Tab-separated table of C-alpha atoms and ligand atoms in Angstrom:
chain	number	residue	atom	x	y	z
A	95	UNK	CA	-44.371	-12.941	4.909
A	96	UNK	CA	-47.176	-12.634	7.017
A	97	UNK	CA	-49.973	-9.422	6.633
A	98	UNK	CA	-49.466	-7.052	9.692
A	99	UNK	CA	-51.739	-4.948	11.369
A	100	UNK	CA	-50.353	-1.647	9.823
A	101	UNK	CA	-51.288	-2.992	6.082
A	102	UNK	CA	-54.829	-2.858	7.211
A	103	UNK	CA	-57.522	-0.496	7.700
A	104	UNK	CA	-58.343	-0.323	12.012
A	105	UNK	CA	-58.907	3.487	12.457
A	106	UNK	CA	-62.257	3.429	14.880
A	107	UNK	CA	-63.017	-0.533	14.337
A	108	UNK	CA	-63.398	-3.105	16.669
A	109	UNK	CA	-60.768	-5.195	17.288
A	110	UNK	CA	-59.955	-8.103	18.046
A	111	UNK	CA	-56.494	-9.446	19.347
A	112	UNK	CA	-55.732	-13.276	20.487
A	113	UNK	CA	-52.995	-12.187	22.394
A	114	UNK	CA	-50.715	-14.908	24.525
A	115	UNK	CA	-51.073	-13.914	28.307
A	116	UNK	CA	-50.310	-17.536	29.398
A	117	UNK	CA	-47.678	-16.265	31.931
A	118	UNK	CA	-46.331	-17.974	34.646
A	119	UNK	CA	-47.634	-17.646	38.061
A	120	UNK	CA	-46.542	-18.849	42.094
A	121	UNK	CA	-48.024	-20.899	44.130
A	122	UNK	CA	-49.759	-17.415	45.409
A	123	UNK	CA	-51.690	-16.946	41.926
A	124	UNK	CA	-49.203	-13.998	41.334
A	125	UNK	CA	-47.864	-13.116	38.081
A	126	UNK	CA	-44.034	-13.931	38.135
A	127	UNK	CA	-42.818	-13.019	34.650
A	128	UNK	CA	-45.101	-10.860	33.051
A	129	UNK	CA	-42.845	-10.432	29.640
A	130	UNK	CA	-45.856	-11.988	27.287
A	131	UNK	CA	-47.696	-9.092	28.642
A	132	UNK	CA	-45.504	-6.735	27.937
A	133	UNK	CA	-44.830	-7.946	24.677
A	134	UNK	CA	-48.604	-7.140	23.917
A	135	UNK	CA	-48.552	-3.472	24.255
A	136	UNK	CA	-46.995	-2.319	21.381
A	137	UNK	CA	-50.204	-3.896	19.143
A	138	UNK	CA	-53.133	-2.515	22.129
A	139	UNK	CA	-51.107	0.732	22.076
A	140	UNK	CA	-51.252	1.111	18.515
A	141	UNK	CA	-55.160	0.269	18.360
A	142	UNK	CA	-55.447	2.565	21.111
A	143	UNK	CA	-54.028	5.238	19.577
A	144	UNK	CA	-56.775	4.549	16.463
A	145	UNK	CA	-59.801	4.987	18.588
A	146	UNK	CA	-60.336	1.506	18.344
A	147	UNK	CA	-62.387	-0.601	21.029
A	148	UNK	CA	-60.037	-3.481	21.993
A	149	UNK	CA	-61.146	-6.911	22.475
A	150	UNK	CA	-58.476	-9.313	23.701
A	151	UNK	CA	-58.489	-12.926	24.246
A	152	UNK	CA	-56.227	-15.411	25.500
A	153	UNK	CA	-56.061	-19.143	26.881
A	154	UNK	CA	-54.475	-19.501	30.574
A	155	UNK	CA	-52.864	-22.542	31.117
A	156	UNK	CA	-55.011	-26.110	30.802
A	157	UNK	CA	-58.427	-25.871	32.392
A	158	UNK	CA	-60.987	-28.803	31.661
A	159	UNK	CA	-62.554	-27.585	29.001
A	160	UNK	CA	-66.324	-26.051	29.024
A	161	UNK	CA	-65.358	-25.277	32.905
A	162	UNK	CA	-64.925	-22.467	34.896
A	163	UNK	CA	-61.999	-22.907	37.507
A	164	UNK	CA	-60.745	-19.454	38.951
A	165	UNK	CA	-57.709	-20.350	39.509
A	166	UNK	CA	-57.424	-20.217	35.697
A	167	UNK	CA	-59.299	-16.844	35.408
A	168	UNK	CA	-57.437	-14.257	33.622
A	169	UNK	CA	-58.208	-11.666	36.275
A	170	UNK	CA	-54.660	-11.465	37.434
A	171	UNK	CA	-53.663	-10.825	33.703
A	172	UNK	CA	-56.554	-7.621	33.488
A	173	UNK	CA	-54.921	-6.294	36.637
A	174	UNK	CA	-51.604	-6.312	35.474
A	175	UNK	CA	-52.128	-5.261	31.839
A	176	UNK	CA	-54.283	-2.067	33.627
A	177	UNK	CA	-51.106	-1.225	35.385
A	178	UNK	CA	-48.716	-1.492	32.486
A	179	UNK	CA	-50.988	0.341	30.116
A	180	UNK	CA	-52.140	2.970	32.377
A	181	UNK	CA	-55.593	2.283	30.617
A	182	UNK	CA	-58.684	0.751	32.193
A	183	UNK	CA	-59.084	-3.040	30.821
A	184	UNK	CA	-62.899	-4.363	31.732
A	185	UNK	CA	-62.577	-8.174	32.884
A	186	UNK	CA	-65.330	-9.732	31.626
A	187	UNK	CA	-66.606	-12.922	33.594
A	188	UNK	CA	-66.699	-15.264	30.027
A	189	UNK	CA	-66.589	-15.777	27.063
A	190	UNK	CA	-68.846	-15.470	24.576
A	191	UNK	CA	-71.715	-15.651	27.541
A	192	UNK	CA	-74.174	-12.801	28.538
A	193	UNK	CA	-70.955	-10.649	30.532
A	194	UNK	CA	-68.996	-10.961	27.286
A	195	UNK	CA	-71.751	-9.502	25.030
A	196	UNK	CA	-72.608	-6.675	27.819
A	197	UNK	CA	-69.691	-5.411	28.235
A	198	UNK	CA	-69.041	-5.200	24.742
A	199	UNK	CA	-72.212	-3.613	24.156
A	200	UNK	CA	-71.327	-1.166	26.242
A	201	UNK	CA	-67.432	-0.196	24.635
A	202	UNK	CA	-66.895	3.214	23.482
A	203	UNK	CA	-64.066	3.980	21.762
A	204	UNK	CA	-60.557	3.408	23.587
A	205	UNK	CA	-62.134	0.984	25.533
A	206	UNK	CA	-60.627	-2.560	26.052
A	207	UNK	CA	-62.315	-5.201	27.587
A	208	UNK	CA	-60.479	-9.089	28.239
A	209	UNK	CA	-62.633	-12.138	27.784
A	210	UNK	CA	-62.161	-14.911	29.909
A	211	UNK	CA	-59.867	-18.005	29.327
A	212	UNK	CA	-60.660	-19.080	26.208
A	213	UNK	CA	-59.932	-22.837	26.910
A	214	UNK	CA	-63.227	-22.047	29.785
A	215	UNK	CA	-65.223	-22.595	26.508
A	216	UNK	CA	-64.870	-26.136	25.043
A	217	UNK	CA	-65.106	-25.029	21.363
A	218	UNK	CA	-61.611	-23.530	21.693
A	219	UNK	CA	-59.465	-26.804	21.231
A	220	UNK	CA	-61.573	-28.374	19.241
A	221	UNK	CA	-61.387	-25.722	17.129
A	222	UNK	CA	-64.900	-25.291	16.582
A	223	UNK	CA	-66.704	-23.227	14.205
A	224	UNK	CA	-69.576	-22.064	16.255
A	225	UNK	CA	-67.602	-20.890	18.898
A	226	UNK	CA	-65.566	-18.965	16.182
A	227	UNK	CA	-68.550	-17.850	14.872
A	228	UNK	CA	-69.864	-16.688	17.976
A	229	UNK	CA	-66.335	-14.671	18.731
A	230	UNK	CA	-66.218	-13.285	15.348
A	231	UNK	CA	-69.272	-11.361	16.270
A	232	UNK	CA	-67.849	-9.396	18.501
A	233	UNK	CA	-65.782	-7.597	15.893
A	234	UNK	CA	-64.790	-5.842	12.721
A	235	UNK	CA	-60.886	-7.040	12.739
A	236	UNK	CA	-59.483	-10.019	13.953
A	237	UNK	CA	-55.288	-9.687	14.866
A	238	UNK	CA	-53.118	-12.554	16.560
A	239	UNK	CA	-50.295	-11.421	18.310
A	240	UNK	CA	-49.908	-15.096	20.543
A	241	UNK	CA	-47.307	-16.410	18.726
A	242	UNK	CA	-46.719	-18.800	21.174
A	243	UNK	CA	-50.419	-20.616	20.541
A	244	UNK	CA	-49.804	-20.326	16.627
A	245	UNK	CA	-48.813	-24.044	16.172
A	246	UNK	CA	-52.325	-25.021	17.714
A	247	UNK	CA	-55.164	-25.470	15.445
A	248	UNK	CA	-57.399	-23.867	18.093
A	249	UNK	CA	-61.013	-21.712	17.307
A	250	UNK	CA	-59.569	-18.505	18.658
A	251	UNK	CA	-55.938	-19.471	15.995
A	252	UNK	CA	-57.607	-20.339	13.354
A	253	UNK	CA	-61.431	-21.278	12.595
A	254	UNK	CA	-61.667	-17.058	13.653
A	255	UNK	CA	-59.051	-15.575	11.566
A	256	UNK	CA	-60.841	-17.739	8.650
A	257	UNK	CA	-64.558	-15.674	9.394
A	258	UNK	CA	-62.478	-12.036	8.660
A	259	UNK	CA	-61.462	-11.466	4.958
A	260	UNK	CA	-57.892	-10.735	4.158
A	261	UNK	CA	-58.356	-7.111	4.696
A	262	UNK	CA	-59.678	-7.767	7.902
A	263	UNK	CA	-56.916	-9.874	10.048
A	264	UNK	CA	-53.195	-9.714	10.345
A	265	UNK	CA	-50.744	-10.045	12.632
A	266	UNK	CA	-49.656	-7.790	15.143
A	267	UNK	CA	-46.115	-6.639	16.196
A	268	UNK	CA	-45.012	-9.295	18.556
A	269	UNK	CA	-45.714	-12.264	16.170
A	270	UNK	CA	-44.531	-10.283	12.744
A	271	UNK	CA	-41.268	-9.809	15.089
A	272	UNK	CA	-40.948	-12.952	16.241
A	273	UNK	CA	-41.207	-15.163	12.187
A	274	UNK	CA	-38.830	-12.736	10.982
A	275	UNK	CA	-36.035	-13.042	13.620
A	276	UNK	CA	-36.821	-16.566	13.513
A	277	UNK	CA	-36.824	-16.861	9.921
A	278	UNK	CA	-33.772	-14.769	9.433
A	279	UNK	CA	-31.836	-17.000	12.213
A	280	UNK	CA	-32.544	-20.567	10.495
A	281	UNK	CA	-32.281	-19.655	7.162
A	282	UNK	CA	-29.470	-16.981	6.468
A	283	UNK	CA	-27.186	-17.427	9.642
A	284	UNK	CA	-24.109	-16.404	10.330
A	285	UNK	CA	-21.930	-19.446	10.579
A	286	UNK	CA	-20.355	-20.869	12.521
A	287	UNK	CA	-23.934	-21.493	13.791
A	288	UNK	CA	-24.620	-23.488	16.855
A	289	UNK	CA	-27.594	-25.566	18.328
A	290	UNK	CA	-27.853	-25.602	22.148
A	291	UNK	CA	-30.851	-28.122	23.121
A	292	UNK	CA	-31.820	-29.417	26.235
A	293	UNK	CA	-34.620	-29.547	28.742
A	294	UNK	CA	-36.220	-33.323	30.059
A	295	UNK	CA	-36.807	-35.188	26.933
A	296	UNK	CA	-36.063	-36.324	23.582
A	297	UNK	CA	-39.514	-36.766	22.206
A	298	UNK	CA	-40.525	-33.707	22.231
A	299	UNK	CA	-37.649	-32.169	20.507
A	300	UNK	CA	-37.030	-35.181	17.992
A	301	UNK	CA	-38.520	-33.689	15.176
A	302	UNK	CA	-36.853	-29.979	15.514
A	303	UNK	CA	-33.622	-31.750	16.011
A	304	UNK	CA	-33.331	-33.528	12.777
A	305	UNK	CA	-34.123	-30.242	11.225
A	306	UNK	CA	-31.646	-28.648	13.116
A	307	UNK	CA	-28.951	-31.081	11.944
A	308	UNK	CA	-29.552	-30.347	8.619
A	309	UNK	CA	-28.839	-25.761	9.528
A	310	UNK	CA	-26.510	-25.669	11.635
A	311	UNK	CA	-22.593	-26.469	12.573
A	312	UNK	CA	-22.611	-28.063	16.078
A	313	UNK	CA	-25.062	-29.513	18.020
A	314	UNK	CA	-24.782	-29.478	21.999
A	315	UNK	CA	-26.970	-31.663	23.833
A	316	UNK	CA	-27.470	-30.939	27.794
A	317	UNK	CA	-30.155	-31.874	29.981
A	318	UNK	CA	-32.482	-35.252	30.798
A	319	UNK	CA	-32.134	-35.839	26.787
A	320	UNK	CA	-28.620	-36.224	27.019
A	321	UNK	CA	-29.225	-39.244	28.794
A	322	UNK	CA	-31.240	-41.189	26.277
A	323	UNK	CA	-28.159	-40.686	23.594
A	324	UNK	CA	-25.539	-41.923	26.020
A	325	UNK	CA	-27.337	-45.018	26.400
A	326	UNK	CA	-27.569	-45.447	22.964
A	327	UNK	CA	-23.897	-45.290	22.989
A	328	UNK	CA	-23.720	-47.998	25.588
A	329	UNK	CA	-23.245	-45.874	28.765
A	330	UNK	CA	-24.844	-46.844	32.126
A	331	UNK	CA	-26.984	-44.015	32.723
A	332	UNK	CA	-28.346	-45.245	36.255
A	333	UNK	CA	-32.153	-43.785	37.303
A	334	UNK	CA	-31.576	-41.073	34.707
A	335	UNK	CA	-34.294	-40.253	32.530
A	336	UNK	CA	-33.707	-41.994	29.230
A	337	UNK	CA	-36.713	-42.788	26.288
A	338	UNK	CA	-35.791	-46.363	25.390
A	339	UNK	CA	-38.390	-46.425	22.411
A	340	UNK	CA	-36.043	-43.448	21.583
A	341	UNK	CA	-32.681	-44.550	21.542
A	342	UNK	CA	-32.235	-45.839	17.454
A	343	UNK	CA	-33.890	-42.075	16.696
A	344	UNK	CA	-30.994	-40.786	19.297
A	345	UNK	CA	-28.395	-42.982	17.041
A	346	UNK	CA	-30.052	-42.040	13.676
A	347	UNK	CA	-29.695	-38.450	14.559
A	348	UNK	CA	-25.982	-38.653	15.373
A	349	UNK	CA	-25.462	-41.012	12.345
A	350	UNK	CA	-27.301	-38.597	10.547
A	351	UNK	CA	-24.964	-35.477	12.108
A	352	UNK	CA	-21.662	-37.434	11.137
A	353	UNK	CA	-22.510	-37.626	7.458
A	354	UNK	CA	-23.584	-34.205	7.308
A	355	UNK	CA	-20.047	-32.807	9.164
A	356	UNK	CA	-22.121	-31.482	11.955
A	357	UNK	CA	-19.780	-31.631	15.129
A	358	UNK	CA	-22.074	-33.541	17.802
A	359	UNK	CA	-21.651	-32.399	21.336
A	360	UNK	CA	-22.810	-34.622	24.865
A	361	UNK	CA	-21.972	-34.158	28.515
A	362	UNK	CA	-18.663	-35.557	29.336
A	363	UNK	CA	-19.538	-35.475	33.418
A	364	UNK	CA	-22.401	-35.222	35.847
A	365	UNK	CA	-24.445	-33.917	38.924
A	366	UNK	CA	-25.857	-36.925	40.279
A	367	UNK	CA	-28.363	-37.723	42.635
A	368	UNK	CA	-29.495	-40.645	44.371
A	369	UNK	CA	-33.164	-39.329	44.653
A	370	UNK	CA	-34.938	-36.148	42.977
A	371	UNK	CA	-35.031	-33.913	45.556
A	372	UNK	CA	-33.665	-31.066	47.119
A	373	UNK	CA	-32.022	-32.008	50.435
A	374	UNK	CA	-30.549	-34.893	48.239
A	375	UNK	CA	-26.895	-35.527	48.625
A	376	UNK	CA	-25.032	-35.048	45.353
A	377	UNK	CA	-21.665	-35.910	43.316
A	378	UNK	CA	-20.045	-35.035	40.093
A	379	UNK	CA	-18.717	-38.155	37.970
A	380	UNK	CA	-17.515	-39.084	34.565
A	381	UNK	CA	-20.166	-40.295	32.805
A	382	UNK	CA	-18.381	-43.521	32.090
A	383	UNK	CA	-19.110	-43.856	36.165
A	384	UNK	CA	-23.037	-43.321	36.643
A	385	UNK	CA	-23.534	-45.951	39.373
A	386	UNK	CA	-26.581	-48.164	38.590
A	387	UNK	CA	-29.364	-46.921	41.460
A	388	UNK	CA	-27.895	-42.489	40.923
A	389	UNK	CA	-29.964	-40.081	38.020
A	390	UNK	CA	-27.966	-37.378	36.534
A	391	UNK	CA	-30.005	-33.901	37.254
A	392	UNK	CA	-27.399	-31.780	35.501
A	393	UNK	CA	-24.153	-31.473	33.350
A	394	UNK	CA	-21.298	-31.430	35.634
A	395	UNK	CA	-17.988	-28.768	35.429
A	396	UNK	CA	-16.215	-30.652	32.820
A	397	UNK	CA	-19.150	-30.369	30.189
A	398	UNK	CA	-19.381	-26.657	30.594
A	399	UNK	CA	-15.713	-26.502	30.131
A	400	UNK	CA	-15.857	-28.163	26.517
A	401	UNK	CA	-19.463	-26.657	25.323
A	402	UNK	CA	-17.423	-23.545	26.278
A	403	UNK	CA	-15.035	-23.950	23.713
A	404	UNK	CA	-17.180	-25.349	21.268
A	405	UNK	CA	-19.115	-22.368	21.653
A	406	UNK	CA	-15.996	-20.217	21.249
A	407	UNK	CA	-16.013	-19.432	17.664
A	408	UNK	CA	-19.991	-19.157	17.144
A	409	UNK	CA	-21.596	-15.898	15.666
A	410	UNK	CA	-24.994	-17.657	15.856
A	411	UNK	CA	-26.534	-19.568	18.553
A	412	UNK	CA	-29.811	-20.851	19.752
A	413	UNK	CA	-30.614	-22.288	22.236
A	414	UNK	CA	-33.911	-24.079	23.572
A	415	UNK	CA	-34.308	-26.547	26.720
A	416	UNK	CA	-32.307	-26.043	30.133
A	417	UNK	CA	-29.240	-28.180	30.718
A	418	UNK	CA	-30.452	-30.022	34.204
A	419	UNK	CA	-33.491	-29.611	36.742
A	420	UNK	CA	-32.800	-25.888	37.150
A	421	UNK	CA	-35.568	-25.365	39.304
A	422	UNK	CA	-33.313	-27.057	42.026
A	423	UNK	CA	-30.165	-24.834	42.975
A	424	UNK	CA	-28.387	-27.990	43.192
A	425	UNK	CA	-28.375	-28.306	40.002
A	426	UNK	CA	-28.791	-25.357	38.326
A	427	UNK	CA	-25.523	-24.835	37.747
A	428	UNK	CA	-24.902	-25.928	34.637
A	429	UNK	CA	-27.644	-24.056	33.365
A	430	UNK	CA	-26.763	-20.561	34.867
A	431	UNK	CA	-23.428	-21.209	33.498
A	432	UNK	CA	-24.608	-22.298	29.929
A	433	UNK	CA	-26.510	-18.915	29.891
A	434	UNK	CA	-23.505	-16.467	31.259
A	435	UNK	CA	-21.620	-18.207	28.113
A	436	UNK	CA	-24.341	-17.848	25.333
A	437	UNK	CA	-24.896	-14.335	27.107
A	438	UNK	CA	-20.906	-13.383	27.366
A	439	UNK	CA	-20.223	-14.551	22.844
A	440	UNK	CA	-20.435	-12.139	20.392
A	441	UNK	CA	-23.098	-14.346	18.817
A	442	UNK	CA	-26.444	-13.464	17.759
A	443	UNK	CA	-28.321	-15.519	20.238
A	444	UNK	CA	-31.689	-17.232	20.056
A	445	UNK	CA	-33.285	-18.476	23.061
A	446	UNK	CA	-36.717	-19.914	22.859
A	447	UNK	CA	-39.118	-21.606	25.762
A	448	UNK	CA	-40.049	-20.635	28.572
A	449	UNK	CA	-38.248	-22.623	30.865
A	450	UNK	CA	-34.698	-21.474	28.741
A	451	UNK	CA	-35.974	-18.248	28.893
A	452	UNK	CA	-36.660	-17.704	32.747
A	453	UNK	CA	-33.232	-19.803	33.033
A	454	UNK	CA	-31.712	-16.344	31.326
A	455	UNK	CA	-33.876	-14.301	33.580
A	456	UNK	CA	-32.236	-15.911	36.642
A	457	UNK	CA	-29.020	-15.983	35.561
A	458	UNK	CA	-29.999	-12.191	34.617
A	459	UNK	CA	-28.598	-12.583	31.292
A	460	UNK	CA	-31.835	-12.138	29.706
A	461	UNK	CA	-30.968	-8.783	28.419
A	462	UNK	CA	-27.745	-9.697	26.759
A	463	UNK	CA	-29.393	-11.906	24.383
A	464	UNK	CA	-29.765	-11.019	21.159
A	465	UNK	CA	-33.798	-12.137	20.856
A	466	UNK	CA	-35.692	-14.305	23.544
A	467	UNK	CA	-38.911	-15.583	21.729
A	468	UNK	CA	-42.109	-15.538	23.620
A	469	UNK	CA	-42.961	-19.378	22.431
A	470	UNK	CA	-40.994	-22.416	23.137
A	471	UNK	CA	-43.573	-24.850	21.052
A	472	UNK	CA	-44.230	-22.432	18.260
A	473	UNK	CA	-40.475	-21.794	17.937
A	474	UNK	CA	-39.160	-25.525	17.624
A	475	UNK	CA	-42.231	-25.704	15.270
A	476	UNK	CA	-41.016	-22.899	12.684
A	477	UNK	CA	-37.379	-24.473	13.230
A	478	UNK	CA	-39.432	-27.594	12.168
A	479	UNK	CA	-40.466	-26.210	8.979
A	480	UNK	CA	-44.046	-27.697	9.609
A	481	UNK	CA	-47.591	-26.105	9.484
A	482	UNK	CA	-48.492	-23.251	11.941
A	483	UNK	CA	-52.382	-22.910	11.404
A	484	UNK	CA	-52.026	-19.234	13.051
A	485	UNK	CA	-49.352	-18.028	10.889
A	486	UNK	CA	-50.686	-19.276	7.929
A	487	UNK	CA	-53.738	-18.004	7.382
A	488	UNK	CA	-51.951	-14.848	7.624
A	489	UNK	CA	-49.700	-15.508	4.601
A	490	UNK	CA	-49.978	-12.637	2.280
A	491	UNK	CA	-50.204	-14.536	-1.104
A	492	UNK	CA	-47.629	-13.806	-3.495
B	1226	AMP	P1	-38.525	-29.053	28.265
B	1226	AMP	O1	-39.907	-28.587	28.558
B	1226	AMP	O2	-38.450	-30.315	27.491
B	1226	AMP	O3	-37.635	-27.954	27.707
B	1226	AMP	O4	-37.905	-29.460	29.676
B	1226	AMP	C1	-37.647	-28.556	30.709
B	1226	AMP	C2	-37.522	-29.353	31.964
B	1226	AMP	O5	-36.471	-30.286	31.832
B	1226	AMP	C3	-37.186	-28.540	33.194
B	1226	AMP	O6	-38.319	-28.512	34.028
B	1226	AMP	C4	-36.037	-29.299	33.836
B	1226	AMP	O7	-36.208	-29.485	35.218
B	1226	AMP	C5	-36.082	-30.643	33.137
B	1226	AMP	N1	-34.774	-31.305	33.112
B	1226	AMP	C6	-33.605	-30.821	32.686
B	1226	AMP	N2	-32.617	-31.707	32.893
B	1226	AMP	C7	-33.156	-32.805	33.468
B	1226	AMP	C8	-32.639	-34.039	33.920
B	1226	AMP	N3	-31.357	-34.339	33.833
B	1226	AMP	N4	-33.520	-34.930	34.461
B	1226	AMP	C9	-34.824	-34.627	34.573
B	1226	AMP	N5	-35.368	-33.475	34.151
B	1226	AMP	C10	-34.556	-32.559	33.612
């Protein structure tokens, strides 16, 4: 249990709210999923509504840090959020330099104003206590609603929230939201309960995995990680991506699934490709046919036919990583498909990451599932069990 925003005092305060406007943009600049943003509002609106003045802060992708890049500005973010909120927002030019402090200076209440990327100041990875100090200045409450950053041990995550007391920072309604539907899902689901995981590679999902074998029913396994466990079970995999420092932690964690009773679930066929690209010509095969010099980009019709019935009798699934190179129509098939099933069950359905997540959105399932978290990291993380700096210091101590 984490301490929320309405168990504290903010009537007229200054507030402060790391929020997680890290949204995905074209190669225009423009915004093209602005869902973290919207999943923001709820916590400004209810400052708002307090006669609060509104600080926010968020990183934007991965600038170099201690430099300003504007491509990485947050300007596209102010415009947007104005829109949505029907508010003014004030974009201030930096951080915690001379425009920062002005336009704070000059808040009344209801005002917002948005700092810069916080990642333009180098204190903010390295989590550095100046920097936090310097931030905590600028107000009387300190809320994080970026639940998607709350696995980083960042300045604006954590050295901040530790310069408020506990009366003085919480969460807000997007993070509260996602740790209990989360917390819920892993550890009272309904079972049958079912693991979907995909996306490019093992070693970033090795960890959540093993904890996942130890929750759930089934596992499925789709995507480039599938290929990394069919080598380890002495299948030609061609040019396909596959993590050979990987493959005894791809047999431990299907030894590991056998003695536990959990039903263990790869690709059975394949897209392939002789190239990635995508005026490539392609062909399906068994994958006991990969030729040597072709890379499997997606699952092929036969997969989707048994995860389809494997997902048949679940009444909780969740899913995280796409099941090929769904950026590609070629072979985005698989994927689109995987969502119209998770989509079509009767399950309550999970999806986390932001790739799985704008999967949904193209498949235009994304509203038929049951809760689409806002952090792909932070999610396998809490699946993980392991420390979340953000969430943490939030604890409300029993
Ligand atoms: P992740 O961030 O680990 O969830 O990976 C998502 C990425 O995995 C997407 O950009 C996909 O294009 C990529 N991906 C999925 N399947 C494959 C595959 N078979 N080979 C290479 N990349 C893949």
């Amino acid at each position: 249990m984490i301490k929320n925003i309405k168990d504290i005092d903010i009537a007229n305060k200054k507030v402060f709210i790391r929020c997680d406007f890290n949204v995905p943009k074209d190669e225009f600049g423009n915004i093209v999923d602005d869902r973290r943003i919207r999943e923001a509002l709820p916590t400004i609106k209810y400052c708002l509504d307090r006669d609060c003045k509104i600080i926010l802060a968020s990183h934007f992708e991965r600038p170099t840090p201690g430099q300003y890049e504007p491509k990485y500005s947050l300007q596209a973010v102010s415009i947007r959020l104005k829109k949505l909120l029907n508010h003014n927002v004030v974009q201030a030019k930096d951080v915690v330099g001379d425009d920062a402090k002005k336009c704070i200076s000059n808040m009344k209440k209801g005002d917002i104003v948005l700092l810069e990327n916080l990642r333009f100041h180098e204190g903010e990875t390295s989590n550095d206590d100046d920097f936090a100090t310097e931030l905590s200045k600028f107000a009387d409450v300190y809320i994080n609603d970026a639940f998607g950053a709350t696995h980083r041990k960042h300045a604006s995550i954590y050295a901040l929230g530790l310069k408020f007391d506990e009366n003085s920072r919480a969460g807000g309604f997007l993070i509260t939201k996602e740790i209990n539907f989360f917390c819920k899902v892993i550890e009272e689901p309904v079972r049958p309960f079912i693991a979907v995981v995909g996306g490019s590679k093992v070693s970033g999902k090795l960890q959540a995995l093993e904890s996942l074998i130890d929750k759930v029913d089934k596992v499925i396994i789709g995507g480039g990680m599938a290929f990394t466990f069919l080598k380890s079970l002495g299948h030609e995999v061609g040019n396909s991506l596959v993590e050979d420092d990987l493959i005894e932690d791809a047999k431990k964690i299907m030894t590991k699934a056998k003695a536990k009773g959990v039903k263990f679930y790869l690709p059975v066929d394949v897209v392939l490709a002789p190239e990635f690209s995508a005026n490539t010509l392609i062909k399906n095969l068994p994958i006991q046919e990969i030729p040597k010099d072709w890379m499997g980009l997606d699952i092929g019709p036969a997969s989707m036919m048994l995860f389809r019935e494997a997902l048949d009798d679940a009444q909780t699934i969740i899913w995280n990583g796409p099941m090929g190179v769904y950026e590609i129509p070629k072979f985005s098939k698989g994927s689109i498909k995987m969502s119209h099933c998770i989509a079509e069950s009767h399950a309550t359905t999970v999806v986390g990451g932001g790739d799985t997540a704008d999967v949904t959105a193209r498949a235009g399932d994304i509203d038929e599932m049951s809760f689409v978290s806002t952090g792909g990291g932070a999610s396998l993380r809490l699946i993980e069990g392991k420390e979340m700096p953000g969430i943490d210091i939030l604890r409300i101590k029993e």
